[in-house]
Coordinates of C-alpha atoms in Angstrom, one line a residue:
Chain A
M1 CA 8.5 -90.5 46.6
L2 CA 9.0 -89.4 43.2
R3 CA 11.5 -91.2 40.8
I4 CA 14.2 -88.4 40.1
A5 CA 16.6 -89.0 37.0
Y6 CA 19.8 -86.7 37.1
F7 CA 23.0 -86.2 34.8
G8 CA 25.5 -87.9 37.1
P9 CA 27.4 -89.4 38.7
E10 CA 26.9 -89.0 41.8
G11 CA 28.7 -85.8 43.6
T12 CA 28.5 -83.3 41.0
F13 CA 26.6 -80.1 40.7
T14 CA 23.7 -81.6 38.9
E15 CA 23.0 -83.5 42.0
Q16 CA 23.0 -80.8 44.1
A17 CA 20.4 -79.3 42.0
A18 CA 18.4 -82.7 42.3
R19 CA 18.5 -82.1 45.6
A20 CA 17.6 -78.7 45.8
L21 CA 14.5 -79.1 43.1
A22 CA 13.4 -82.5 44.5
P23 CA 14.4 -82.9 47.9
G24 CA 13.5 -86.1 49.8
E25 CA 12.9 -87.9 46.4
D26 CA 14.2 -90.7 44.9
L27 CA 17.5 -89.4 42.7
T28 CA 19.0 -91.7 40.4
P29 CA 22.0 -90.8 38.4
Y30 CA 22.4 -91.4 34.7
E31 CA 25.3 -91.5 32.4
T32 CA 24.2 -88.8 29.7
I33 CA 22.0 -85.9 29.5
R34 CA 19.9 -88.0 26.7
L35 CA 19.7 -90.7 29.0
A36 CA 18.2 -88.8 31.9
L37 CA 15.5 -87.4 29.5
D38 CA 14.9 -90.6 27.9
A39 CA 14.3 -92.2 31.5
V40 CA 11.3 -89.5 31.8
R41 CA 10.2 -89.9 28.5
D42 CA 9.7 -94.4 29.1
G43 CA 8.3 -93.8 32.3
A44 CA 11.2 -95.3 34.0
A45 CA 11.6 -91.7 36.0
D46 CA 8.7 -89.1 37.0
G47 CA 11.3 -86.2 36.1
A48 CA 14.6 -85.4 35.2
C49 CA 17.2 -82.6 36.6
I50 CA 19.6 -81.7 33.7
P51 CA 22.0 -78.4 33.3
I52 CA 20.6 -75.8 30.8
E53 CA 23.3 -72.9 30.9
N54 CA 26.5 -71.8 32.6
S55 CA 27.4 -68.0 32.9
V56 CA 31.2 -68.9 31.4
E57 CA 30.0 -72.0 29.2
G58 CA 27.2 -71.0 27.6
V59 CA 24.0 -73.3 26.8
V60 CA 24.6 -76.8 27.0
P61 CA 24.1 -78.1 23.8
A62 CA 23.2 -81.8 24.7
T63 CA 20.2 -80.5 27.2
L64 CA 19.0 -78.5 24.2
D65 CA 19.0 -81.1 21.6
G66 CA 17.3 -83.7 24.1
L67 CA 14.7 -81.4 24.7
G68 CA 14.6 -80.0 20.7
G69 CA 14.0 -83.9 19.6
G70 CA 12.2 -86.7 21.1
S71 CA 8.7 -86.6 22.7
A72 CA 7.9 -83.8 24.4
L73 CA 8.9 -82.6 27.8
V74 CA 8.3 -79.5 30.0
A75 CA 10.4 -77.3 32.5
V76 CA 8.3 -77.0 36.1
A77 CA 10.9 -75.4 38.0
E78 CA 14.6 -73.9 37.8
A79 CA 17.3 -73.7 40.1
V80 CA 20.6 -71.6 39.7
L81 CA 23.9 -72.7 41.5
P82 CA 26.8 -71.0 42.1
I83 CA 29.8 -73.0 40.6
R84 CA 32.6 -72.9 43.5
F85 CA 34.3 -75.9 43.8
S86 CA 35.8 -78.0 46.8
V87 CA 39.4 -79.4 46.4
L88 CA 39.4 -83.1 48.4
A89 CA 42.4 -85.2 49.3
R90 CA 42.7 -88.3 51.2
A91 CA 42.7 -88.0 55.0
G92 CA 46.6 -86.7 56.2
A93 CA 48.0 -86.2 52.8
T94 CA 51.4 -84.5 52.8
E95 CA 52.2 -83.7 49.4
I96 CA 49.6 -83.0 46.3
R97 CA 51.8 -84.0 43.4
T98 CA 48.6 -84.5 40.8
V99 CA 45.4 -82.7 40.6
A100 CA 42.4 -84.0 38.6
S101 CA 39.4 -83.0 37.5
H102 CA 36.6 -82.4 34.3
P103 CA 38.8 -80.1 32.0
H104 CA 36.0 -77.5 32.3
A105 CA 36.7 -77.3 36.0
L106 CA 40.3 -77.7 36.2
A107 CA 40.2 -74.1 33.9
Q108 CA 37.8 -72.3 36.3
V109 CA 40.1 -72.8 39.2
R110 CA 43.5 -72.4 37.0
E111 CA 44.7 -69.3 39.3
W112 CA 44.3 -70.7 42.5
L113 CA 45.8 -73.7 41.6
E114 CA 48.7 -71.8 40.6
A115 CA 48.8 -70.0 43.4
N116 CA 48.0 -72.5 45.9
L117 CA 49.2 -75.4 44.5
P118 CA 51.9 -74.4 42.2
H119 CA 53.8 -77.8 42.3
A120 CA 51.0 -79.9 41.4
T121 CA 50.2 -81.1 37.6
A122 CA 46.8 -81.1 36.6
V123 CA 45.8 -83.6 35.2
A124 CA 42.1 -84.2 33.2
A125 CA 39.4 -86.6 34.2
S126 CA 36.3 -87.3 33.1
S127 CA 34.2 -85.6 35.5
T128 CA 34.6 -83.9 38.8
A129 CA 33.2 -87.1 40.8
A130 CA 35.3 -89.1 38.7
A131 CA 38.6 -87.0 40.0
A132 CA 37.8 -87.9 43.2
V133 CA 36.9 -91.3 42.9
G134 CA 40.4 -91.5 41.4
V135 CA 41.6 -89.6 44.8
V136 CA 40.4 -92.3 47.0
E137 CA 41.8 -95.3 44.7
G138 CA 45.1 -93.6 45.1
T139 CA 45.3 -92.6 41.4
Y140 CA 45.6 -88.7 42.0
D141 CA 46.5 -87.2 45.6
A142 CA 43.8 -84.5 44.8
A143 CA 40.7 -83.6 43.4
V144 CA 38.2 -80.4 42.0
S145 CA 34.9 -81.2 42.7
A146 CA 31.2 -80.0 43.4
P147 CA 30.8 -79.6 47.2
V148 CA 28.8 -82.6 47.4
A149 CA 31.3 -84.8 46.4
I150 CA 32.5 -85.0 50.1
E151 CA 28.8 -86.7 51.1
H152 CA 30.1 -89.9 48.8
Y153 CA 33.8 -90.0 49.2
P154 CA 36.1 -90.5 52.4
L155 CA 38.3 -87.7 51.4
E156 CA 39.0 -84.4 53.1
E157 CA 38.0 -80.6 52.0
L158 CA 41.5 -79.4 51.5
A159 CA 39.8 -76.2 50.7
T160 CA 36.0 -75.1 50.0
G161 CA 34.3 -72.6 47.6
I162 CA 37.2 -71.9 44.9
A163 CA 36.6 -70.3 41.9
D164 CA 39.0 -67.8 40.1
V165 CA 35.8 -66.2 38.6
G166 CA 33.6 -65.3 41.7
D167 CA 30.0 -65.0 40.2
A168 CA 30.0 -68.4 37.7
Q169 CA 26.6 -70.1 38.1
T170 CA 24.8 -72.8 36.5
R171 CA 21.1 -73.0 35.9
F172 CA 19.6 -76.1 36.1
L173 CA 16.0 -77.2 35.1
L174 CA 13.6 -80.0 36.3
V175 CA 11.4 -81.5 33.6
R176 CA 8.6 -83.7 33.4
R177 CA 6.3 -85.4 30.5
P178 CA 3.8 -83.0 29.9
G179 CA 0.8 -82.3 32.1
E180 CA -0.5 -79.6 35.1
L181 CA 1.7 -76.3 34.7
P182 CA 2.7 -75.0 37.9
E183 CA 0.7 -72.2 38.8
P184 CA 2.0 -68.8 37.6
T185 CA 3.6 -66.1 40.3
G186 CA 3.8 -63.4 38.4
A187 CA 7.8 -63.9 38.0
D188 CA 7.9 -66.8 36.0
R189 CA 9.9 -68.1 32.3
T190 CA 8.3 -69.9 29.5
S191 CA 10.5 -71.8 27.3
I192 CA 9.6 -72.7 23.6
V193 CA 11.5 -74.1 20.8
A194 CA 10.7 -72.9 16.9
A195 CA 11.7 -74.5 13.9
A196 CA 10.9 -72.3 10.9
E197 CA 12.0 -72.5 7.3
N198 CA 15.3 -71.1 6.3
R199 CA 14.0 -68.4 4.8
T200 CA 15.3 -64.5 5.0
G201 CA 13.5 -62.9 8.1
T202 CA 11.9 -65.5 9.7
L203 CA 13.4 -65.2 12.7
A204 CA 12.8 -61.5 12.7
Q205 CA 9.3 -62.1 12.2
L206 CA 8.8 -64.6 15.1
L207 CA 10.5 -62.5 17.7
S208 CA 8.5 -59.5 16.5
E209 CA 5.5 -61.3 17.6
L210 CA 6.9 -61.2 21.2
A211 CA 8.1 -57.7 20.9
G212 CA 5.2 -56.3 19.5
R213 CA 3.5 -57.7 22.9
A214 CA 6.1 -56.5 25.0
I215 CA 7.1 -59.6 25.8
N216 CA 11.0 -59.6 26.9
L217 CA 13.1 -62.3 25.8
T218 CA 15.6 -63.5 28.5
R219 CA 17.5 -66.1 26.3
L220 CA 17.8 -67.0 22.6
D221 CA 19.8 -70.1 21.4
A222 CA 19.8 -71.1 17.4
R223 CA 21.1 -74.9 17.2
P224 CA 21.5 -76.7 14.1
V225 CA 19.3 -79.2 13.6
R226 CA 20.9 -82.6 12.8
D227 CA 24.0 -82.4 11.6
S228 CA 23.9 -80.0 8.7
F229 CA 24.9 -76.1 8.8
G230 CA 22.3 -73.5 7.8
E231 CA 19.3 -74.7 9.0
Y232 CA 18.3 -74.0 12.8
R233 CA 16.0 -74.5 15.4
F234 CA 15.6 -71.8 18.1
F235 CA 15.0 -71.8 21.5
I236 CA 13.4 -69.1 23.0
D237 CA 12.9 -68.0 26.6
F238 CA 10.8 -65.0 28.2
E239 CA 9.5 -63.5 30.9
G240 CA 5.6 -65.1 31.7
H241 CA 3.8 -67.6 32.0
L242 CA 1.0 -69.5 29.7
A243 CA -1.7 -69.3 31.8
E244 CA -1.5 -65.2 31.3
P245 CA -3.4 -64.2 28.3
R246 CA -0.9 -62.6 26.7
I247 CA 1.5 -65.1 26.8
A248 CA -1.3 -67.3 25.1
D249 CA -1.7 -64.8 22.9
A250 CA 1.7 -64.9 21.7
L251 CA 1.9 -68.6 21.6
T252 CA -1.1 -68.8 19.4
A253 CA 0.4 -66.1 16.6
L254 CA 3.9 -67.9 16.7
R255 CA 1.7 -71.4 16.4
R256 CA 0.5 -70.5 13.1
R257 CA 4.2 -69.4 11.5
C258 CA 6.3 -72.0 12.4
H259 CA 6.4 -75.6 14.2
L260 CA 6.1 -74.6 17.8
R261 CA 7.2 -76.9 21.1
F262 CA 6.1 -75.7 24.6
L263 CA 9.3 -76.4 26.9
G264 CA 7.7 -75.1 30.1
S265 CA 6.2 -72.0 32.1
H266 CA 7.8 -72.1 35.7
P267 CA 8.6 -69.6 38.4
R268 CA 12.1 -68.1 37.7
A269 CA 14.9 -69.0 40.4
D270 CA 15.9 -65.3 40.6
Q271 CA 12.2 -64.7 41.4
L272 CA 12.4 -61.6 39.1
P273 CA 9.1 -60.2 38.1
A274 CA 7.7 -59.4 34.5
T275 CA 8.5 -56.2 33.1
I276 CA 4.9 -55.3 31.5
E277 CA 4.4 -52.1 29.5
P278 CA 1.6 -49.6 29.1
G279 CA -1.2 -51.1 26.9
A280 CA 0.5 -54.8 27.1
G281 CA -0.6 -56.2 30.5
N282 CA -3.0 -59.2 30.3
Q283 CA -6.2 -57.1 31.6
D284 CA -5.7 -55.2 28.5
F285 CA -5.5 -58.7 26.5
L286 CA -8.6 -59.2 27.8
D287 CA -10.2 -55.8 27.5
A288 CA -9.7 -55.7 24.2
R289 CA -10.6 -59.0 23.2
A290 CA -14.0 -58.2 25.1
W291 CA -14.6 -55.2 23.0
V292 CA -13.9 -57.1 19.4
D293 CA -17.1 -59.4 21.1
A294 CA -19.0 -56.9 22.1
V295 CA -18.8 -55.1 18.1
L296 CA -19.6 -58.6 17.1
K297 CA -22.4 -58.6 18.9
G298 CA -23.5 -54.8 17.7
E299 CA -23.1 -54.0 21.8
D300 CA -20.3 -51.5 20.9
A301 CA -18.4 -49.4 18.0
Chain B
M1 CA 56.6 -64.9 5.8
L2 CA 53.2 -64.0 8.1
R3 CA 53.6 -65.0 12.0
I4 CA 50.0 -66.6 12.6
A5 CA 49.1 -67.7 16.1
Y6 CA 47.0 -70.6 16.5
F7 CA 45.1 -72.2 19.5
G8 CA 47.2 -75.2 20.0
P9 CA 48.7 -77.3 21.2
E10 CA 50.3 -79.0 17.7
G11 CA 48.9 -81.6 16.3
T12 CA 45.2 -80.5 16.6
F13 CA 42.5 -79.8 14.3
T14 CA 43.6 -76.0 14.5
E15 CA 46.8 -76.5 13.3
Q16 CA 45.4 -78.2 10.7
A17 CA 43.1 -75.3 9.7
A18 CA 45.7 -72.8 9.9
R19 CA 47.8 -75.0 7.7
A20 CA 44.9 -74.5 5.3
L21 CA 44.3 -71.2 5.9
A22 CA 47.8 -69.8 5.7
P23 CA 50.0 -72.4 4.1
G24 CA 53.5 -71.7 4.0
E25 CA 53.5 -69.3 6.5
D26 CA 55.1 -69.4 10.3
L27 CA 52.5 -71.0 12.3
T28 CA 53.0 -70.8 16.3
P29 CA 50.7 -72.5 18.8
Y30 CA 49.6 -70.7 21.7
E31 CA 47.8 -72.3 24.9
T32 CA 44.8 -70.6 24.5
I33 CA 42.0 -68.8 22.3
R34 CA 42.5 -65.8 24.3
L35 CA 46.2 -66.0 24.2
A36 CA 46.5 -66.5 20.1
L37 CA 44.3 -63.5 19.8
D38 CA 45.9 -61.4 22.1
A39 CA 49.1 -62.0 20.0
V40 CA 47.8 -60.3 17.3
R41 CA 46.6 -57.6 19.4
D42 CA 49.8 -56.8 20.7
G43 CA 52.0 -57.2 17.4
A44 CA 53.5 -60.5 18.1
A45 CA 51.4 -62.2 15.3
D46 CA 49.8 -61.1 12.1
G47 CA 46.9 -63.3 12.3
A48 CA 45.4 -66.1 14.4
C49 CA 43.4 -69.3 13.4
I50 CA 40.9 -69.9 15.9
P51 CA 37.5 -72.4 16.6
I52 CA 34.1 -70.8 16.1
E53 CA 31.7 -73.3 16.0
N54 CA 31.5 -77.0 15.6
S55 CA 28.2 -78.9 14.1
V56 CA 28.0 -81.0 17.3
E57 CA 29.2 -79.1 20.1
G58 CA 28.0 -75.8 18.9
V59 CA 29.4 -72.1 19.0
V60 CA 33.1 -71.9 20.7
P61 CA 32.5 -69.5 23.7
A62 CA 36.1 -68.8 24.4
T63 CA 36.1 -67.3 20.5
L64 CA 32.7 -65.2 21.0
D65 CA 33.9 -63.8 24.2
G66 CA 37.8 -63.3 23.0
L67 CA 36.8 -61.2 19.7
G68 CA 33.7 -59.6 21.3
G69 CA 36.2 -57.7 24.2
G70 CA 39.6 -56.0 23.9
S71 CA 40.8 -54.3 20.8
A72 CA 38.8 -55.2 17.8
L73 CA 40.0 -57.6 15.3
V74 CA 38.6 -58.9 12.1
A75 CA 38.0 -62.4 10.2
V76 CA 39.3 -62.4 6.9
A77 CA 38.9 -66.2 5.6
E78 CA 37.4 -68.9 7.0
A79 CA 37.7 -72.7 6.6
V80 CA 35.4 -76.0 7.5
L81 CA 37.1 -79.3 8.6
P82 CA 35.3 -82.6 8.4
I83 CA 36.0 -83.6 12.2
R84 CA 37.2 -87.5 11.6
F85 CA 40.0 -88.7 13.8
S86 CA 43.2 -91.4 13.7
V87 CA 43.8 -93.7 16.2
L88 CA 47.3 -93.7 17.5
A89 CA 49.5 -96.4 18.6
R90 CA 53.2 -97.3 19.1
A91 CA 54.8 -99.0 16.4
G92 CA 54.4 -102.8 16.7
A93 CA 51.8 -102.2 19.8
T94 CA 49.6 -105.4 19.9
E95 CA 47.7 -105.0 23.0
I96 CA 45.5 -101.8 23.3
R97 CA 44.4 -101.6 27.5
T98 CA 43.9 -97.5 27.2
V99 CA 43.2 -94.8 24.7
A100 CA 43.3 -91.6 25.6
S101 CA 41.9 -88.0 24.1
H102 CA 39.8 -85.1 24.8
P103 CA 36.4 -86.1 26.1
H104 CA 34.7 -84.2 23.4
A105 CA 36.6 -86.5 20.9
L106 CA 36.2 -89.6 23.0
A107 CA 32.2 -88.9 22.6
Q108 CA 32.2 -88.6 19.3
V109 CA 34.1 -91.8 18.7
R110 CA 32.3 -94.0 21.4
E111 CA 31.0 -96.4 19.5
W112 CA 33.8 -96.9 17.4
L113 CA 36.0 -97.8 20.3
E114 CA 32.8 -100.1 21.8
A115 CA 33.1 -102.0 18.2
N116 CA 36.9 -102.1 17.4
L117 CA 38.6 -101.8 21.1
P118 CA 36.3 -103.2 23.3
H119 CA 38.5 -104.1 26.2
A120 CA 40.2 -100.5 25.9
T121 CA 39.9 -98.3 28.8
A122 CA 39.0 -94.7 27.4
V123 CA 40.9 -91.7 29.2
A124 CA 40.7 -88.3 29.6
A125 CA 43.5 -86.1 28.2
S126 CA 43.6 -82.6 28.2
S127 CA 43.7 -82.4 24.6
T128 CA 44.0 -85.1 21.4
A129 CA 47.6 -83.7 20.7
A130 CA 48.0 -84.2 24.5
A131 CA 47.0 -87.9 24.6
A132 CA 49.0 -88.2 21.6
V133 CA 52.1 -87.5 23.7
G134 CA 51.1 -89.9 26.5
V135 CA 50.9 -92.7 23.8
V136 CA 54.5 -91.8 22.7
E137 CA 55.7 -91.7 26.7
G138 CA 54.1 -95.0 27.2
T139 CA 51.3 -93.5 29.6
Y140 CA 48.4 -94.4 27.0
D141 CA 48.6 -97.3 24.6
A142 CA 46.5 -95.2 21.9
A143 CA 45.1 -91.5 21.1
V144 CA 42.1 -90.6 19.4
S145 CA 43.6 -87.3 17.3
A146 CA 43.6 -85.3 14.6
P147 CA 45.1 -86.5 11.5
V148 CA 47.9 -84.1 11.4
A149 CA 49.2 -85.3 14.7
I150 CA 50.8 -88.1 12.9
E151 CA 53.4 -85.6 11.5
H152 CA 54.5 -84.7 14.9
Y153 CA 54.4 -87.9 16.7
P154 CA 56.5 -91.1 16.2
L155 CA 53.4 -93.3 16.1
E156 CA 51.8 -95.6 13.9
E157 CA 47.9 -95.3 12.7
L158 CA 45.6 -98.2 13.7
A159 CA 42.6 -96.5 11.9
T160 CA 42.3 -93.1 10.1
G161 CA 38.8 -91.0 9.4
I162 CA 37.1 -92.2 12.4
A163 CA 34.1 -90.6 13.5
D164 CA 30.7 -92.0 14.9
V165 CA 28.1 -89.2 13.3
G166 CA 29.9 -88.9 9.7
D167 CA 29.3 -85.1 9.1
A168 CA 30.4 -83.2 11.9
Q169 CA 32.5 -80.2 10.8
T170 CA 34.0 -77.7 12.5
R171 CA 34.6 -74.0 10.9
F172 CA 37.7 -71.8 11.8
L173 CA 38.8 -68.4 11.2
L174 CA 41.7 -66.1 10.3
V175 CA 41.8 -63.2 12.1
R176 CA 43.8 -59.9 11.7
R177 CA 43.8 -56.3 12.9
P178 CA 41.6 -54.2 11.2
G179 CA 42.8 -53.4 7.5
E180 CA 41.9 -53.8 4.1
L181 CA 39.1 -56.0 3.5
P182 CA 38.9 -59.2 1.3
E183 CA 37.8 -58.8 -2.1
P184 CA 34.1 -59.5 -2.5
T185 CA 32.9 -62.6 -4.2
G186 CA 29.3 -62.8 -4.1
A187 CA 29.5 -65.6 -1.9
D188 CA 30.8 -63.6 1.3
R189 CA 30.1 -63.9 5.1
T190 CA 29.6 -60.8 7.5
S191 CA 29.7 -60.9 11.1
I192 CA 29.2 -58.4 13.9
V193 CA 28.7 -57.8 17.5
A194 CA 25.6 -56.0 18.4
A195 CA 25.3 -55.0 22.3
A196 CA 22.4 -53.2 22.8
E197 CA 20.2 -52.5 26.0
N198 CA 18.3 -54.6 28.0
R199 CA 14.8 -53.6 26.8
T200 CA 11.7 -55.3 25.1
G201 CA 11.8 -56.0 21.3
T202 CA 15.7 -54.8 20.9
L203 CA 16.6 -57.9 19.4
A204 CA 13.2 -58.0 16.8
Q205 CA 14.5 -54.2 16.0
L206 CA 17.7 -55.3 15.1
L207 CA 16.6 -58.4 13.2
S208 CA 14.2 -56.5 11.4
E209 CA 16.7 -54.0 9.8
L210 CA 18.3 -57.1 7.9
A211 CA 15.1 -58.9 7.2
G212 CA 13.6 -55.5 5.9
R213 CA 16.8 -55.5 3.2
A214 CA 16.4 -59.1 2.8
I215 CA 19.5 -59.8 4.3
N216 CA 19.3 -63.7 5.4
L217 CA 20.9 -64.8 8.7
T218 CA 23.5 -67.6 9.4
R219 CA 24.2 -67.8 12.6
L220 CA 22.8 -65.9 15.7
D221 CA 24.5 -66.5 19.3
A222 CA 23.7 -64.4 22.5
R223 CA 26.7 -64.6 25.0
P224 CA 26.0 -63.2 28.2
V225 CA 28.0 -59.9 29.1
R226 CA 30.8 -60.3 31.7
D227 CA 29.8 -62.8 34.3
S228 CA 25.9 -61.7 35.0
F229 CA 22.8 -63.7 33.5
G230 CA 20.6 -61.4 31.6
E231 CA 22.5 -58.9 29.7
Y232 CA 23.7 -60.2 25.9
R233 CA 25.9 -59.7 23.3
F234 CA 24.4 -60.7 19.6
F235 CA 26.6 -62.4 17.4
I236 CA 25.3 -62.3 14.1
D237 CA 26.9 -63.6 10.8
F238 CA 24.7 -63.0 7.6
E239 CA 25.3 -63.4 3.7
G240 CA 26.9 -60.6 2.2
H241 CA 30.0 -58.0 2.0
L242 CA 30.3 -54.8 3.7
A243 CA 31.5 -53.8 0.3
E244 CA 27.8 -54.3 -1.0
P245 CA 25.5 -51.2 -0.8
R246 CA 23.1 -53.1 0.4
I247 CA 25.0 -54.6 3.7
A248 CA 26.8 -50.8 4.1
D249 CA 23.3 -49.3 4.3
A250 CA 22.1 -52.1 6.9
L251 CA 25.4 -51.5 9.2
T252 CA 24.7 -47.9 9.0
A253 CA 21.0 -47.9 10.3
L254 CA 22.2 -50.9 12.8
R255 CA 24.8 -48.5 14.2
R256 CA 22.3 -45.9 15.4
R257 CA 20.3 -48.5 16.8
C258 CA 23.3 -50.4 19.1
H259 CA 26.8 -50.2 20.0
L260 CA 28.1 -52.3 16.9
R261 CA 31.7 -54.2 16.5
F262 CA 32.2 -55.1 12.7
L263 CA 34.1 -59.0 12.7
G264 CA 34.7 -58.9 9.2
S265 CA 33.7 -59.9 5.5
H266 CA 35.0 -62.6 4.4
P267 CA 34.7 -65.0 1.5
R268 CA 31.9 -68.6 2.8
A269 CA 34.1 -71.8 2.8
D270 CA 30.9 -73.6 0.7
Q271 CA 30.9 -70.5 -1.5
L272 CA 27.0 -70.6 -1.5
P273 CA 26.0 -67.3 -3.1
A274 CA 24.1 -64.8 -1.4
T275 CA 20.3 -64.7 -1.7
I276 CA 19.2 -61.5 -3.5
E277 CA 15.6 -60.9 -3.2
P278 CA 13.9 -58.8 -6.1
G279 CA 14.1 -55.1 -4.9
A280 CA 16.4 -55.8 -2.7
G281 CA 20.0 -56.2 -4.9
N282 CA 22.9 -53.4 -4.6
Q283 CA 21.9 -51.5 -8.0
D284 CA 18.3 -51.4 -6.5
F285 CA 19.8 -49.5 -3.1
L286 CA 22.2 -47.6 -5.5
D287 CA 19.0 -46.8 -7.9
A288 CA 17.4 -45.9 -4.9
R289 CA 19.8 -43.6 -3.6
A290 CA 20.2 -41.8 -6.8
W291 CA 16.7 -41.3 -6.9
V292 CA 16.8 -39.4 -3.8
D293 CA 19.5 -37.3 -4.6
A294 CA 18.0 -36.7 -8.0
V295 CA 14.9 -35.3 -6.2
L296 CA 16.6 -33.2 -3.9
K297 CA 18.5 -31.3 -7.1
G298 CA 15.0 -30.9 -8.6
E299 CA 15.8 -33.2 -11.2
D300 CA 13.1 -35.8 -10.9
A301 CA 10.0 -36.4 -8.5

């Protein structure tokens, strides 16, 4: 059984993602994203499940910083969860005067609370799971929690599937120490971190290497390096798998131009196949190289 | 006196920024960033002060979404505040058992709390100012707040200038309805939103228009459009002012290639002058255009 660290506490969406990405494995919550990643780095865990981006809140800075620094970790799988909440209360509770949750979660169900529990006061807790604990202990009357919380706490569901914005979702990664890559599927995502000199046109040059090979970006985030404004690491996701010649060719070119860290090639959760333009398929790359080799040997021209 | 909306409540860092950006004006707190922006849009306010990015937490998604949608607003000034907290308690308080603040603020002073108030429990509040209110009301013993909070609440400073990471800072904007632009200073920032088709190489093309004119990027953020993954708006900041020929030329080129919204040209808080490369200065752009015009008239070749 693999030991999988996840960003806890128990009973949050990240635990739900860890169950989906590592079913039947030994799951252990860690207090911060950094601690979960470091557990993999120092061998205490075989892998870690962490959130990477949310369609409402954007990217998770702690995950980018945690993957961009320290020893290298690579993503081997991803899961996308719809963010819909359950409202939990003690069995038989009649009057709900306080509803607790993480401020982000409260923000995402505000309209529902106004419509359904108009007399309840919303109270900020440190996590959706901490709010559920507070209900068990009698501190609050209800908690807005991840659906999985009901499996950890002796509470009842007042409602489930709650979200003001119906299609909010979060993407999670399962990361491991560098090793064998997952097999390419034709619907993969590759992630890199590029740290380049702060020089005019640097990012345009890096992206041109991808664009010139007709590789489609799926995400780009600039994160300041350390704590100073103006110096950035670029976190770039694009379609394709490093085992494909077109992707290996692009990373070879980028490697010459900047400091590069590979963050993994793995199947996309949405299974959308990569866009391949004419002249930019893997066979095109192989054929072109074969022609150059043949010319070099005097066999073609 | 101008009516300036700001992202409240009173007693937060955004109020401090509003005081710095609009000294002596009539400041009114709004509950959300969106409400502050909409107050400017519907004429209830002449301007709004909102946070745009933090060196630790990254960009503020609600600000990007608020500026990218709705009717156009433009930034006319910016302020950068160091994020250092005060710890406030009731006068004469002897024992501090609970310390409340917004979870982000608690995260940024955790080491200080462990060293200085090791027996206090950290409690999450909905804002740094709400925590101070809770201390006044006797709910908590101490609050981690913005320094300006002391001017609103009858509390005493146990400590001030607190931050685990010494140089965390937040940048704030003052935005108004479109109108006369601030004068160029040679140390300006221009901000745009580019919404382009999700086609391979689009972003590389847009950035190449800036790179080809040697215009230096200072920030780039990709935000999903609406709630679906894969469609993005690009928020791009770069050195220079729209009143400069080199910048006007770049925006003319970008306008052909994508949907473009201008978010303002204004002086940089750090007063760093723009990098101008040989052949890419404003006079170079004017001279080149004058030459083309002269050739057209048969006066040069």
